[in-house]
Amino acid sequence: MALRRNRAQTVGLLPNETEELAELDAEFTALGKARDELTSERKNLMEKIEKAHESRRKPPKEVTRTWYLLMERIYRDCGVKREDYHKRKFSGRPLKEIMRKSEKIFTEAKQMLREFKDDSIDGIDAKIDNVCDNMISLLSSWGKVFNTLYSKDPSQEDKAQFKIDLDTAVRKHRALRGLVDYNNDTPKLHC
């Protein structure tokens, strides 16, 4: 990784300049080697992290199917890796994919949840349908909001519709939280 120069570059330099150039060349080479070592070390660490995430997703040998693993597969089929959340990469593209493919994700989730349902709960099928349908509706609403928010040069009609879509998405979010949690208001949606 040494600095490349031809003989003409050193012709006409004073001896101390030639020595200084040689020192800079040596320093440049040393820094390049250090950078390459750190890059290699980072790559090895990222591979270890990926292996750890893969092993976390594998069930114990006695367990063949779990709802968690099936949900993981549904997300992966839609191009979303849930471990990105823990790597602080679960924003932007993965969330757009979830909003865009919400109908596919939660239709499959509905079928999967029925497989693992607890029949002792009254009306469990209706509750599963209700929550999954509400998730589809909620994510579609948020998708509209973000499409308008990030559009370049929205029209006046888009701006007026944005406020309506935002209110609708927040209302749906709070309603869904009320179905699944006693605390039906989150700090992000209190206003």
PDB file of C-alpha atoms in Angstrom:
ATOM      1  CA  MET A   1       0.000   0.000   0.000  1.00  0.00           C
ATOM      2  CA  ALA A   2       3.028   2.192  -0.305  1.00  0.00           C
ATOM      3  CA  LEU A   3       2.766   5.510  -2.070  1.00  0.00           C
ATOM      4  CA  ARG A   4       3.469   4.966  -5.721  1.00  0.00           C
ATOM      5  CA  ARG A   5       5.702   7.434  -7.445  1.00  0.00           C
ATOM      6  CA  ASN A   6       8.157   7.310 -10.211  1.00  0.00           C
ATOM      7  CA  ARG A   7      11.772   8.378 -10.107  1.00  0.00           C
ATOM      8  CA  ALA A   8      10.876  11.829 -11.464  1.00  0.00           C
ATOM      9  CA  GLN A   9       8.938  12.614  -8.272  1.00  0.00           C
ATOM     10  CA  THR A  10      12.049  12.382  -6.121  1.00  0.00           C
ATOM     11  CA  VAL A  11      14.430  14.054  -8.571  1.00  0.00           C
ATOM     12  CA  GLY A  12      15.224  17.563  -7.490  1.00  0.00           C
ATOM     13  CA  LEU A  13      14.254  17.031  -3.834  1.00  0.00           C
ATOM     14  CA  LEU A  14      16.661  17.918  -1.103  1.00  0.00           C
ATOM     15  CA  PRO A  15      17.989  15.026   1.006  1.00  0.00           C
ATOM     16  CA  ASN A  16      15.853  16.005   4.026  1.00  0.00           C
ATOM     17  CA  GLU A  17      12.768  16.189   1.770  1.00  0.00           C
ATOM     18  CA  THR A  18      13.519  12.728   0.403  1.00  0.00           C
ATOM     19  CA  GLU A  19      13.874  11.409   3.981  1.00  0.00           C
ATOM     20  CA  GLU A  20      10.622  13.109   4.985  1.00  0.00           C
ATOM     21  CA  LEU A  21       8.875  11.599   1.970  1.00  0.00           C
ATOM     22  CA  ALA A  22      10.227   8.147   2.920  1.00  0.00           C
ATOM     23  CA  GLU A  23       8.950   8.606   6.507  1.00  0.00           C
ATOM     24  CA  LEU A  24       5.527   9.664   5.249  1.00  0.00           C
ATOM     25  CA  ASP A  25       5.502   6.672   2.917  1.00  0.00           C
ATOM     26  CA  ALA A  26       6.316   4.337   5.836  1.00  0.00           C
ATOM     27  CA  GLU A  27       3.629   5.968   8.012  1.00  0.00           C
ATOM     28  CA  PHE A  28       1.087   5.683   5.184  1.00  0.00           C
ATOM     29  CA  THR A  29       1.920   1.984   4.784  1.00  0.00           C
ATOM     30  CA  ALA A  30       1.643   1.354   8.545  1.00  0.00           C
ATOM     31  CA  LEU A  31      -1.725   3.130   8.754  1.00  0.00           C
ATOM     32  CA  GLY A  32      -2.969   1.165   5.757  1.00  0.00           C
ATOM     33  CA  LYS A  33      -2.004  -2.113   7.440  1.00  0.00           C
ATOM     34  CA  ALA A  34      -3.700  -1.034  10.683  1.00  0.00           C
ATOM     35  CA  ARG A  35      -6.848  -0.090   8.722  1.00  0.00           C
ATOM     36  CA  ASP A  36      -6.841  -3.460   6.932  1.00  0.00           C
ATOM     37  CA  GLU A  37      -6.448  -5.310  10.247  1.00  0.00           C
ATOM     38  CA  LEU A  38      -9.328  -3.364  11.818  1.00  0.00           C
ATOM     39  CA  THR A  39     -11.516  -3.956   8.766  1.00  0.00           C
ATOM     40  CA  SER A  40     -10.786  -7.679   8.949  1.00  0.00           C
ATOM     41  CA  GLU A  41     -11.484  -7.725  12.709  1.00  0.00           C
ATOM     42  CA  ARG A  42     -14.791  -5.883  12.184  1.00  0.00           C
ATOM     43  CA  LYS A  43     -15.799  -8.363   9.478  1.00  0.00           C
ATOM     44  CA  ASN A  44     -15.025 -11.299  11.803  1.00  0.00           C
ATOM     45  CA  LEU A  45     -17.035  -9.716  14.626  1.00  0.00           C
ATOM     46  CA  MET A  46     -20.011  -9.066  12.322  1.00  0.00           C
ATOM     47  CA  GLU A  47     -19.901 -12.728  11.224  1.00  0.00           C
ATOM     48  CA  LYS A  48     -19.917 -13.811  14.895  1.00  0.00           C
ATOM     49  CA  ILE A  49     -22.905 -11.544  15.585  1.00  0.00           C
ATOM     50  CA  GLU A  50     -24.774 -12.974  12.593  1.00  0.00           C
ATOM     51  CA  LYS A  51     -24.051 -16.543  13.783  1.00  0.00           C
ATOM     52  CA  ALA A  52     -25.318 -15.635  17.256  1.00  0.00           C
ATOM     53  CA  HIS A  53     -28.529 -14.238  15.748  1.00  0.00           C
ATOM     54  CA  GLU A  54     -28.942 -17.390  13.656  1.00  0.00           C
ATOM     55  CA  SER A  55     -28.470 -19.629  16.709  1.00  0.00           C
ATOM     56  CA  ARG A  56     -30.978 -17.520  18.664  1.00  0.00           C
ATOM     57  CA  ARG A  57     -33.579 -18.151  15.983  1.00  0.00           C
ATOM     58  CA  LYS A  58     -33.139 -21.921  16.142  1.00  0.00           C
ATOM     59  CA  PRO A  59     -35.530 -23.679  18.493  1.00  0.00           C
ATOM     60  CA  PRO A  60     -34.421 -26.312  20.980  1.00  0.00           C
ATOM     61  CA  LYS A  61     -34.145 -29.773  19.385  1.00  0.00           C
ATOM     62  CA  GLU A  62     -37.373 -30.986  21.007  1.00  0.00           C
ATOM     63  CA  VAL A  63     -39.371 -28.062  19.577  1.00  0.00           C
ATOM     64  CA  THR A  64     -40.224 -28.286  15.904  1.00  0.00           C
ATOM     65  CA  ARG A  65     -42.608 -25.339  15.466  1.00  0.00           C
ATOM     66  CA  THR A  66     -43.181 -22.201  17.484  1.00  0.00           C
ATOM     67  CA  TRP A  67     -45.255 -19.131  16.691  1.00  0.00           C
ATOM     68  CA  TYR A  68     -42.147 -16.976  17.179  1.00  0.00           C
ATOM     69  CA  LEU A  69     -40.183 -18.848  14.503  1.00  0.00           C
ATOM     70  CA  LEU A  70     -43.126 -18.852  12.122  1.00  0.00           C
ATOM     71  CA  MET A  71     -43.549 -15.104  12.585  1.00  0.00           C
ATOM     72  CA  GLU A  72     -39.828 -14.732  11.942  1.00  0.00           C
ATOM     73  CA  ARG A  73     -40.267 -16.633   8.660  1.00  0.00           C
ATOM     74  CA  ILE A  74     -43.205 -14.439   7.650  1.00  0.00           C
ATOM     75  CA  TYR A  75     -41.120 -11.308   8.220  1.00  0.00           C
ATOM     76  CA  ARG A  76     -38.122 -12.764   6.351  1.00  0.00           C
ATOM     77  CA  ASP A  77     -40.330 -13.701   3.382  1.00  0.00           C
ATOM     78  CA  CYS A  78     -41.251 -10.016   3.204  1.00  0.00           C
ATOM     79  CA  GLY A  79     -37.615  -8.896   3.311  1.00  0.00           C
ATOM     80  CA  VAL A  80     -37.548  -7.848   6.978  1.00  0.00           C
ATOM     81  CA  LYS A  81     -34.970  -9.137   9.452  1.00  0.00           C
ATOM     82  CA  ARG A  82     -36.199  -8.609  12.993  1.00  0.00           C
ATOM     83  CA  GLU A  83     -32.670  -8.730  14.405  1.00  0.00           C
ATOM     84  CA  ASP A  84     -32.053  -5.413  12.657  1.00  0.00           C
ATOM     85  CA  TYR A  85     -34.011  -3.913  15.545  1.00  0.00           C
ATOM     86  CA  HIS A  86     -31.279  -4.983  17.956  1.00  0.00           C
ATOM     87  CA  LYS A  87     -28.554  -3.744  15.612  1.00  0.00           C
ATOM     88  CA  ARG A  88     -30.271  -0.321  15.518  1.00  0.00           C
ATOM     89  CA  LYS A  89     -31.018  -0.776  11.819  1.00  0.00           C
ATOM     90  CA  PHE A  90     -34.752  -1.420  12.273  1.00  0.00           C
ATOM     91  CA  SER A  91     -35.938   1.814  10.770  1.00  0.00           C
ATOM     92  CA  GLY A  92     -36.436   3.127   7.295  1.00  0.00           C
ATOM     93  CA  ARG A  93     -36.459   0.271   4.804  1.00  0.00           C
ATOM     94  CA  PRO A  94     -37.627  -2.574   7.114  1.00  0.00           C
ATOM     95  CA  LEU A  95     -40.472  -0.445   8.463  1.00  0.00           C
ATOM     96  CA  LYS A  96     -41.471   0.638   4.953  1.00  0.00           C
ATOM     97  CA  GLU A  97     -41.591  -3.028   3.943  1.00  0.00           C
ATOM     98  CA  ILE A  98     -43.808  -3.874   6.916  1.00  0.00           C
ATOM     99  CA  MET A  99     -46.199  -1.023   6.079  1.00  0.00           C
ATOM    100  CA  ARG A 100     -46.190  -1.861   2.390  1.00  0.00           C
ATOM    101  CA  LYS A 101     -46.711  -5.601   2.911  1.00  0.00           C
ATOM    102  CA  SER A 102     -48.927  -5.395   6.000  1.00  0.00           C
ATOM    103  CA  GLU A 103     -51.801  -7.261   4.367  1.00  0.00           C
ATOM    104  CA  LYS A 104     -49.590 -10.223   3.406  1.00  0.00           C
ATOM    105  CA  ILE A 105     -47.807 -10.286   6.784  1.00  0.00           C
ATOM    106  CA  PHE A 106     -50.899 -10.159   8.963  1.00  0.00           C
ATOM    107  CA  THR A 107     -53.027 -12.438   6.775  1.00  0.00           C
ATOM    108  CA  GLU A 108     -50.335 -15.089   7.195  1.00  0.00           C
ATOM    109  CA  ALA A 109     -49.966 -14.191  10.876  1.00  0.00           C
ATOM    110  CA  LYS A 110     -53.719 -14.665  11.333  1.00  0.00           C
ATOM    111  CA  GLN A 111     -53.501 -18.219   9.988  1.00  0.00           C
ATOM    112  CA  MET A 112     -50.413 -18.961  12.061  1.00  0.00           C
ATOM    113  CA  LEU A 113     -51.934 -17.590  15.274  1.00  0.00           C
ATOM    114  CA  ARG A 114     -54.987 -19.793  14.798  1.00  0.00           C
ATOM    115  CA  GLU A 115     -52.674 -22.794  14.790  1.00  0.00           C
ATOM    116  CA  PHE A 116     -51.312 -21.831  18.236  1.00  0.00           C
ATOM    117  CA  LYS A 117     -54.511 -20.424  19.740  1.00  0.00           C
ATOM    118  CA  ASP A 118     -55.779 -21.199  23.218  1.00  0.00           C
ATOM    119  CA  ASP A 119     -59.279 -22.652  22.781  1.00  0.00           C
ATOM    120  CA  SER A 120     -60.116 -21.919  26.413  1.00  0.00           C
ATOM    121  CA  ILE A 121     -60.481 -18.204  25.552  1.00  0.00           C
ATOM    122  CA  ASP A 122     -63.984 -17.297  24.425  1.00  0.00           C
ATOM    123  CA  GLY A 123     -64.165 -15.944  20.885  1.00  0.00           C
ATOM    124  CA  ILE A 124     -60.441 -16.347  20.272  1.00  0.00           C
ATOM    125  CA  ASP A 125     -60.860 -16.623  16.486  1.00  0.00           C
ATOM    126  CA  ALA A 126     -62.761 -13.332  16.349  1.00  0.00           C
ATOM    127  CA  LYS A 127     -60.120 -11.661  18.552  1.00  0.00           C
ATOM    128  CA  ILE A 128     -57.293 -12.893  16.318  1.00  0.00           C
ATOM    129  CA  ASP A 129     -59.163 -11.668  13.216  1.00  0.00           C
ATOM    130  CA  ASN A 130     -59.907  -8.327  14.843  1.00  0.00           C
ATOM    131  CA  VAL A 131     -56.315  -7.627  15.945  1.00  0.00           C
ATOM    132  CA  CYS A 132     -54.763  -8.729  12.631  1.00  0.00           C
ATOM    133  CA  ASP A 133     -57.301  -6.772  10.562  1.00  0.00           C
ATOM    134  CA  ASN A 134     -56.728  -3.722  12.759  1.00  0.00           C
ATOM    135  CA  MET A 135     -52.948  -4.069  12.268  1.00  0.00           C
ATOM    136  CA  ILE A 136     -53.410  -4.157   8.492  1.00  0.00           C
ATOM    137  CA  SER A 137     -55.606  -1.066   8.653  1.00  0.00           C
ATOM    138  CA  LEU A 138     -53.244   0.736  11.043  1.00  0.00           C
ATOM    139  CA  LEU A 139     -50.104   0.054   9.023  1.00  0.00           C
ATOM    140  CA  SER A 140     -51.848   1.058   5.793  1.00  0.00           C
ATOM    141  CA  SER A 141     -52.870   4.333   7.439  1.00  0.00           C
ATOM    142  CA  TRP A 142     -49.328   5.022   8.652  1.00  0.00           C
ATOM    143  CA  GLY A 143     -48.068   4.153   5.164  1.00  0.00           C
ATOM    144  CA  LYS A 144     -50.281   6.879   3.690  1.00  0.00           C
ATOM    145  CA  VAL A 145     -49.052   9.367   6.285  1.00  0.00           C
ATOM    146  CA  PHE A 146     -45.373   8.666   5.582  1.00  0.00           C
ATOM    147  CA  ASN A 147     -45.864   8.647   1.802  1.00  0.00           C
ATOM    148  CA  THR A 148     -47.323  12.140   2.010  1.00  0.00           C
ATOM    149  CA  LEU A 149     -44.761  13.283   4.567  1.00  0.00           C
ATOM    150  CA  TYR A 150     -41.808  12.276   2.393  1.00  0.00           C
ATOM    151  CA  SER A 151     -43.270  13.274  -0.955  1.00  0.00           C
ATOM    152  CA  LYS A 152     -41.531  16.072  -2.793  1.00  0.00           C
ATOM    153  CA  ASP A 153     -43.704  19.099  -3.407  1.00  0.00           C
ATOM    154  CA  PRO A 154     -47.103  17.860  -2.127  1.00  0.00           C
ATOM    155  CA  SER A 155     -50.197  19.640  -3.431  1.00  0.00           C
ATOM    156  CA  GLN A 156     -52.592  21.625  -1.233  1.00  0.00           C
ATOM    157  CA  GLU A 157     -55.037  18.700  -1.364  1.00  0.00           C
ATOM    158  CA  ASP A 158     -52.256  16.352  -0.171  1.00  0.00           C
ATOM    159  CA  LYS A 159     -51.489  18.700   2.713  1.00  0.00           C
ATOM    160  CA  ALA A 160     -55.154  18.851   3.740  1.00  0.00           C
ATOM    161  CA  GLN A 161     -55.487  15.069   3.433  1.00  0.00           C
ATOM    162  CA  PHE A 162     -52.284  14.594   5.448  1.00  0.00           C
ATOM    163  CA  LYS A 163     -53.876  16.029   8.602  1.00  0.00           C
ATOM    164  CA  ILE A 164     -56.902  13.766   8.178  1.00  0.00           C
ATOM    165  CA  ASP A 165     -54.710  10.700   7.517  1.00  0.00           C
ATOM    166  CA  LEU A 166     -52.514  11.506  10.518  1.00  0.00           C
ATOM    167  CA  ASP A 167     -55.523  11.852  12.836  1.00  0.00           C
ATOM    168  CA  THR A 168     -56.940   8.592  11.483  1.00  0.00           C
ATOM    169  CA  ALA A 169     -53.645   6.727  12.000  1.00  0.00           C
ATOM    170  CA  VAL A 170     -53.277   8.015  15.579  1.00  0.00           C
ATOM    171  CA  ARG A 171     -56.890   7.118  16.368  1.00  0.00           C
ATOM    172  CA  LYS A 172     -56.419   3.592  14.970  1.00  0.00           C
ATOM    173  CA  HIS A 173     -53.159   3.232  16.907  1.00  0.00           C
ATOM    174  CA  ARG A 174     -54.812   4.177  20.183  1.00  0.00           C
ATOM    175  CA  ALA A 175     -57.786   1.903  19.513  1.00  0.00           C
ATOM    176  CA  LEU A 176     -55.502  -1.044  18.826  1.00  0.00           C
ATOM    177  CA  ARG A 177     -53.454  -0.338  21.947  1.00  0.00           C
ATOM    178  CA  GLY A 178     -56.718  -0.360  23.881  1.00  0.00           C
ATOM    179  CA  LEU A 179     -57.466  -3.852  22.569  1.00  0.00           C
ATOM    180  CA  VAL A 180     -54.142  -5.379  23.522  1.00  0.00           C
ATOM    181  CA  ASP A 181     -52.983  -3.295  26.478  1.00  0.00           C
ATOM    182  CA  TYR A 182     -54.570  -1.569  29.451  1.00  0.00           C
ATOM    183  CA  ASN A 183     -52.485   1.536  28.813  1.00  0.00           C
ATOM    184  CA  ASN A 184     -54.112   2.772  25.614  1.00  0.00           C
ATOM    185  CA  ASP A 185     -51.926   5.823  25.185  1.00  0.00           C
ATOM    186  CA  THR A 186     -48.231   5.844  24.368  1.00  0.00           C
ATOM    187  CA  PRO A 187     -45.908   8.790  24.950  1.00  0.00           C
ATOM    188  CA  LYS A 188     -45.374   9.190  21.179  1.00  0.00           C
ATOM    189  CA  LEU A 189     -49.103   9.545  20.526  1.00  0.00           C
ATOM    190  CA  HIS A 190     -50.271  11.632  23.467  1.00  0.00           C
ATOM    191  CA  CYS A 191     -50.661  14.863  21.509  1.00  0.00           C
TER     192      CYS A 191
END
